[in-house]
Amino acid sequence: MTTHRVVVEIVSAEEIPTEDIGGKSDPYVVIQVGHEYHWSKDEWKTKSKPDTSNPVWHETFDIPIKEPTKDLLKVTVYDKDDVSADDFLGQTVLDLAGLKNGVPTKVSPNLKKGGKVTAAKINVVLTAHYV
């Protein structure tokens, strides 16, 4: 069976909103593959970065892709919370169809929350490895 994959580097984020009282967020990123109405249960997660609005991760994930021209990546940012459920900070969906095989592509989309575009941005490098 042929395996397509995308190497995803979560580089950093900017202007992540504060959800914690009296402090900054402890953001982390969750990546899922799929389509608008069906997302894989598999998830790839960064480590949380404490007390920051401008986290830097430089974490890389090698993610299998079934349909390079149809699959999307959902990139969601959460605030880690030790006392209650983690807070949703925003998300974006990245289309893989335009990626060139073997060529790193940097994208910096704004995150959306509640259907609205926010000032927060996520910086990601995508490299397709299609067989």
JSON list of C-alpha atoms in Angstrom, two decimals:
[
{"chain": "A", "resi": 1, "resn": "MET", "atom": "CA", "xyz": [0.00, 0.00, 0.00]},
{"chain": "A", "resi": 2, "resn": "THR", "atom": "CA", "xyz": [1.31, 3.43, -0.95]},
{"chain": "A", "resi": 3, "resn": "THR", "atom": "CA", "xyz": [1.65, 5.89, 1.90]},
{"chain": "A", "resi": 4, "resn": "HIS", "atom": "CA", "xyz": [1.51, 9.61, 1.29]},
{"chain": "A", "resi": 5, "resn": "ARG", "atom": "CA", "xyz": [2.61, 11.81, 4.15]},
{"chain": "A", "resi": 6, "resn": "VAL", "atom": "CA", "xyz": [3.05, 15.42, 5.14]},
{"chain": "A", "resi": 7, "resn": "VAL", "atom": "CA", "xyz": [5.76, 16.59, 7.49]},
{"chain": "A", "resi": 8, "resn": "VAL", "atom": "CA", "xyz": [4.25, 19.35, 9.61]},
{"chain": "A", "resi": 9, "resn": "GLU", "atom": "CA", "xyz": [6.43, 21.68, 11.64]},
{"chain": "A", "resi": 10, "resn": "ILE", "atom": "CA", "xyz": [4.51, 23.76, 14.15]},
{"chain": "A", "resi": 11, "resn": "VAL", "atom": "CA", "xyz": [6.92, 26.68, 14.38]},
{"chain": "A", "resi": 12, "resn": "SER", "atom": "CA", "xyz": [5.25, 29.31, 16.55]},
{"chain": "A", "resi": 13, "resn": "ALA", "atom": "CA", "xyz": [2.15, 31.42, 17.13]},
{"chain": "A", "resi": 14, "resn": "GLU", "atom": "CA", "xyz": [1.56, 35.13, 17.64]},
{"chain": "A", "resi": 15, "resn": "GLU", "atom": "CA", "xyz": [-0.94, 37.10, 19.70]},
{"chain": "A", "resi": 16, "resn": "ILE", "atom": "CA", "xyz": [-2.57, 34.10, 21.34]},
{"chain": "A", "resi": 17, "resn": "PRO", "atom": "CA", "xyz": [-5.41, 35.41, 23.53]},
{"chain": "A", "resi": 18, "resn": "THR", "atom": "CA", "xyz": [-5.24, 35.23, 27.30]},
{"chain": "A", "resi": 19, "resn": "GLU", "atom": "CA", "xyz": [-7.73, 32.85, 28.87]},
{"chain": "A", "resi": 20, "resn": "ASP", "atom": "CA", "xyz": [-6.20, 32.51, 32.32]},
{"chain": "A", "resi": 21, "resn": "ILE", "atom": "CA", "xyz": [-7.14, 34.98, 35.03]},
{"chain": "A", "resi": 22, "resn": "GLY", "atom": "CA", "xyz": [-4.17, 37.15, 35.92]},
{"chain": "A", "resi": 23, "resn": "GLY", "atom": "CA", "xyz": [-1.81, 35.59, 33.40]},
{"chain": "A", "resi": 24, "resn": "LYS", "atom": "CA", "xyz": [-1.17, 34.47, 29.88]},
{"chain": "A", "resi": 25, "resn": "SER", "atom": "CA", "xyz": [-2.26, 31.27, 28.20]},
{"chain": "A", "resi": 26, "resn": "ASP", "atom": "CA", "xyz": [-0.39, 27.97, 28.26]},
{"chain": "A", "resi": 27, "resn": "PRO", "atom": "CA", "xyz": [-0.97, 27.14, 24.59]},
{"chain": "A", "resi": 28, "resn": "TYR", "atom": "CA", "xyz": [-0.53, 23.85, 22.78]},
{"chain": "A", "resi": 29, "resn": "VAL", "atom": "CA", "xyz": [-1.51, 22.68, 19.29]},
{"chain": "A", "resi": 30, "resn": "VAL", "atom": "CA", "xyz": [-3.56, 19.67, 18.16]},
{"chain": "A", "resi": 31, "resn": "ILE", "atom": "CA", "xyz": [-3.44, 18.50, 14.52]},
{"chain": "A", "resi": 32, "resn": "GLN", "atom": "CA", "xyz": [-6.04, 16.27, 12.84]},
{"chain": "A", "resi": 33, "resn": "VAL", "atom": "CA", "xyz": [-6.41, 15.02, 9.26]},
{"chain": "A", "resi": 34, "resn": "GLY", "atom": "CA", "xyz": [-9.69, 14.76, 7.42]},
{"chain": "A", "resi": 35, "resn": "HIS", "atom": "CA", "xyz": [-12.44, 16.63, 5.69]},
{"chain": "A", "resi": 36, "resn": "GLU", "atom": "CA", "xyz": [-14.79, 19.39, 6.77]},
{"chain": "A", "resi": 37, "resn": "TYR", "atom": "CA", "xyz": [-17.32, 17.01, 8.34]},
{"chain": "A", "resi": 38, "resn": "HIS", "atom": "CA", "xyz": [-15.13, 14.02, 9.18]},
{"chain": "A", "resi": 39, "resn": "TRP", "atom": "CA", "xyz": [-11.89, 14.35, 11.14]},
{"chain": "A", "resi": 40, "resn": "SER", "atom": "CA", "xyz": [-9.63, 11.46, 12.07]},
{"chain": "A", "resi": 41, "resn": "LYS", "atom": "CA", "xyz": [-9.58, 10.38, 15.70]},
{"chain": "A", "resi": 42, "resn": "ASP", "atom": "CA", "xyz": [-5.79, 10.33, 15.45]},
{"chain": "A", "resi": 43, "resn": "GLU", "atom": "CA", "xyz": [-4.22, 13.49, 16.85]},
{"chain": "A", "resi": 44, "resn": "TRP", "atom": "CA", "xyz": [-0.74, 14.95, 16.98]},
{"chain": "A", "resi": 45, "resn": "LYS", "atom": "CA", "xyz": [-0.03, 17.34, 19.85]},
{"chain": "A", "resi": 46, "resn": "THR", "atom": "CA", "xyz": [2.71, 19.79, 20.72]},
{"chain": "A", "resi": 47, "resn": "LYS", "atom": "CA", "xyz": [3.86, 20.37, 24.27]},
{"chain": "A", "resi": 48, "resn": "SER", "atom": "CA", "xyz": [2.20, 23.25, 26.08]},
{"chain": "A", "resi": 49, "resn": "LYS", "atom": "CA", "xyz": [4.21, 26.45, 26.49]},
{"chain": "A", "resi": 50, "resn": "PRO", "atom": "CA", "xyz": [3.62, 28.10, 29.86]},
{"chain": "A", "resi": 51, "resn": "ASP", "atom": "CA", "xyz": [2.51, 31.69, 30.35]},
{"chain": "A", "resi": 52, "resn": "THR", "atom": "CA", "xyz": [2.95, 33.11, 26.83]},
{"chain": "A", "resi": 53, "resn": "SER", "atom": "CA", "xyz": [1.02, 34.86, 24.07]},
{"chain": "A", "resi": 54, "resn": "ASN", "atom": "CA", "xyz": [3.77, 34.17, 21.52]},
{"chain": "A", "resi": 55, "resn": "PRO", "atom": "CA", "xyz": [4.75, 30.51, 21.92]},
{"chain": "A", "resi": 56, "resn": "VAL", "atom": "CA", "xyz": [7.61, 28.91, 19.99]},
{"chain": "A", "resi": 57, "resn": "TRP", "atom": "CA", "xyz": [7.46, 25.15, 19.48]},
{"chain": "A", "resi": 58, "resn": "HIS", "atom": "CA", "xyz": [9.56, 24.00, 16.52]},
{"chain": "A", "resi": 59, "resn": "GLU", "atom": "CA", "xyz": [7.93, 20.58, 16.85]},
{"chain": "A", "resi": 60, "resn": "THR", "atom": "CA", "xyz": [7.70, 18.31, 13.81]},
{"chain": "A", "resi": 61, "resn": "PHE", "atom": "CA", "xyz": [5.18, 15.57, 13.02]},
{"chain": "A", "resi": 62, "resn": "ASP", "atom": "CA", "xyz": [5.20, 13.03, 10.18]},
{"chain": "A", "resi": 63, "resn": "ILE", "atom": "CA", "xyz": [1.51, 12.61, 9.33]},
{"chain": "A", "resi": 64, "resn": "PRO", "atom": "CA", "xyz": [0.10, 9.94, 6.96]},
{"chain": "A", "resi": 65, "resn": "ILE", "atom": "CA", "xyz": [-2.27, 11.24, 4.30]},
{"chain": "A", "resi": 66, "resn": "LYS", "atom": "CA", "xyz": [-4.76, 9.07, 2.38]},
{"chain": "A", "resi": 67, "resn": "GLU", "atom": "CA", "xyz": [-5.92, 11.52, -0.29]},
{"chain": "A", "resi": 68, "resn": "PRO", "atom": "CA", "xyz": [-3.46, 14.37, -0.96]},
{"chain": "A", "resi": 69, "resn": "THR", "atom": "CA", "xyz": [-5.85, 16.29, -3.19]},
{"chain": "A", "resi": 70, "resn": "LYS", "atom": "CA", "xyz": [-8.76, 16.05, -0.74]},
{"chain": "A", "resi": 71, "resn": "ASP", "atom": "CA", "xyz": [-7.37, 15.78, 2.79]},
{"chain": "A", "resi": 72, "resn": "LEU", "atom": "CA", "xyz": [-7.14, 18.82, 5.03]},
{"chain": "A", "resi": 73, "resn": "LEU", "atom": "CA", "xyz": [-5.26, 19.51, 8.26]},
{"chain": "A", "resi": 74, "resn": "LYS", "atom": "CA", "xyz": [-7.18, 21.00, 11.16]},
{"chain": "A", "resi": 75, "resn": "VAL", "atom": "CA", "xyz": [-4.82, 22.92, 13.45]},
{"chain": "A", "resi": 76, "resn": "THR", "atom": "CA", "xyz": [-6.38, 23.84, 16.79]},
{"chain": "A", "resi": 77, "resn": "VAL", "atom": "CA", "xyz": [-4.82, 25.82, 19.64]},
{"chain": "A", "resi": 78, "resn": "TYR", "atom": "CA", "xyz": [-5.87, 25.18, 23.23]},
{"chain": "A", "resi": 79, "resn": "ASP", "atom": "CA", "xyz": [-4.92, 26.66, 26.59]},
{"chain": "A", "resi": 80, "resn": "LYS", "atom": "CA", "xyz": [-3.77, 23.95, 28.99]},
{"chain": "A", "resi": 81, "resn": "ASP", "atom": "CA", "xyz": [-5.67, 24.18, 32.23]},
{"chain": "A", "resi": 82, "resn": "ASP", "atom": "CA", "xyz": [-4.75, 22.15, 35.31]},
{"chain": "A", "resi": 83, "resn": "VAL", "atom": "CA", "xyz": [-8.00, 22.81, 37.18]},
{"chain": "A", "resi": 84, "resn": "SER", "atom": "CA", "xyz": [-10.72, 22.61, 34.51]},
{"chain": "A", "resi": 85, "resn": "ALA", "atom": "CA", "xyz": [-11.14, 21.59, 30.88]},
{"chain": "A", "resi": 86, "resn": "ASP", "atom": "CA", "xyz": [-8.63, 23.07, 28.44]},
{"chain": "A", "resi": 87, "resn": "ASP", "atom": "CA", "xyz": [-9.86, 26.24, 26.71]},
{"chain": "A", "resi": 88, "resn": "PHE", "atom": "CA", "xyz": [-10.32, 26.47, 22.94]},
{"chain": "A", "resi": 89, "resn": "LEU", "atom": "CA", "xyz": [-8.28, 29.44, 21.63]},
{"chain": "A", "resi": 90, "resn": "GLY", "atom": "CA", "xyz": [-8.84, 29.11, 17.89]},
{"chain": "A", "resi": 91, "resn": "GLN", "atom": "CA", "xyz": [-8.26, 26.97, 14.84]},
{"chain": "A", "resi": 92, "resn": "THR", "atom": "CA", "xyz": [-7.51, 26.97, 11.14]},
{"chain": "A", "resi": 93, "resn": "VAL", "atom": "CA", "xyz": [-7.88, 24.43, 8.37]},
{"chain": "A", "resi": 94, "resn": "LEU", "atom": "CA", "xyz": [-5.00, 23.95, 5.92]},
{"chain": "A", "resi": 95, "resn": "ASP", "atom": "CA", "xyz": [-5.58, 22.67, 2.38]},
{"chain": "A", "resi": 96, "resn": "LEU", "atom": "CA", "xyz": [-2.90, 20.22, 1.23]},
{"chain": "A", "resi": 97, "resn": "ALA", "atom": "CA", "xyz": [-3.90, 20.19, -2.45]},
{"chain": "A", "resi": 98, "resn": "GLY", "atom": "CA", "xyz": [-1.52, 22.97, -3.52]},
{"chain": "A", "resi": 99, "resn": "LEU", "atom": "CA", "xyz": [1.63, 21.55, -1.90]},
{"chain": "A", "resi": 100, "resn": "LYS", "atom": "CA", "xyz": [4.53, 20.63, -4.18]},
{"chain": "A", "resi": 101, "resn": "ASN", "atom": "CA", "xyz": [6.16, 17.30, -3.45]},
{"chain": "A", "resi": 102, "resn": "GLY", "atom": "CA", "xyz": [9.29, 17.70, -1.34]},
{"chain": "A", "resi": 103, "resn": "VAL", "atom": "CA", "xyz": [9.11, 21.51, -1.21]},
{"chain": "A", "resi": 104, "resn": "PRO", "atom": "CA", "xyz": [8.72, 23.10, 2.27]},
{"chain": "A", "resi": 105, "resn": "THR", "atom": "CA", "xyz": [5.85, 25.61, 2.28]},
{"chain": "A", "resi": 106, "resn": "LYS", "atom": "CA", "xyz": [5.48, 28.14, 5.09]},
{"chain": "A", "resi": 107, "resn": "VAL", "atom": "CA", "xyz": [1.95, 29.26, 5.95]},
{"chain": "A", "resi": 108, "resn": "SER", "atom": "CA", "xyz": [0.86, 31.74, 8.62]},
{"chain": "A", "resi": 109, "resn": "PRO", "atom": "CA", "xyz": [-2.93, 31.81, 8.74]},
{"chain": "A", "resi": 110, "resn": "ASN", "atom": "CA", "xyz": [-4.96, 33.67, 11.32]},
{"chain": "A", "resi": 111, "resn": "LEU", "atom": "CA", "xyz": [-6.90, 31.50, 13.75]},
{"chain": "A", "resi": 112, "resn": "LYS", "atom": "CA", "xyz": [-10.70, 31.54, 13.78]},
{"chain": "A", "resi": 113, "resn": "LYS", "atom": "CA", "xyz": [-12.83, 31.44, 16.91]},
{"chain": "A", "resi": 114, "resn": "GLY", "atom": "CA", "xyz": [-16.61, 31.49, 16.94]},
{"chain": "A", "resi": 115, "resn": "GLY", "atom": "CA", "xyz": [-16.67, 31.84, 13.15]},
{"chain": "A", "resi": 116, "resn": "LYS", "atom": "CA", "xyz": [-14.62, 35.05, 13.28]},
{"chain": "A", "resi": 117, "resn": "VAL", "atom": "CA", "xyz": [-11.02, 35.63, 12.24]},
{"chain": "A", "resi": 118, "resn": "THR", "atom": "CA", "xyz": [-8.86, 36.65, 15.21]},
{"chain": "A", "resi": 119, "resn": "ALA", "atom": "CA", "xyz": [-5.55, 38.53, 15.42]},
{"chain": "A", "resi": 120, "resn": "ALA", "atom": "CA", "xyz": [-3.82, 35.30, 16.50]},
{"chain": "A", "resi": 121, "resn": "LYS", "atom": "CA", "xyz": [-1.62, 33.60, 13.88]},
{"chain": "A", "resi": 122, "resn": "ILE", "atom": "CA", "xyz": [-0.02, 30.18, 13.69]},
{"chain": "A", "resi": 123, "resn": "ASN", "atom": "CA", "xyz": [3.23, 29.66, 11.77]},
{"chain": "A", "resi": 124, "resn": "VAL", "atom": "CA", "xyz": [3.52, 26.24, 10.13]},
{"chain": "A", "resi": 125, "resn": "VAL", "atom": "CA", "xyz": [5.87, 24.64, 7.58]},
{"chain": "A", "resi": 126, "resn": "LEU", "atom": "CA", "xyz": [4.36, 21.85, 5.47]},
{"chain": "A", "resi": 127, "resn": "THR", "atom": "CA", "xyz": [6.39, 19.44, 3.33]},
{"chain": "A", "resi": 128, "resn": "ALA", "atom": "CA", "xyz": [4.51, 16.91, 1.23]},
{"chain": "A", "resi": 129, "resn": "HIS", "atom": "CA", "xyz": [6.01, 13.50, 0.53]},
{"chain": "A", "resi": 130, "resn": "TYR", "atom": "CA", "xyz": [3.64, 11.94, -1.98]},
{"chain": "A", "resi": 131, "resn": "VAL", "atom": "CA", "xyz": [4.48, 8.59, -3.52]}
]
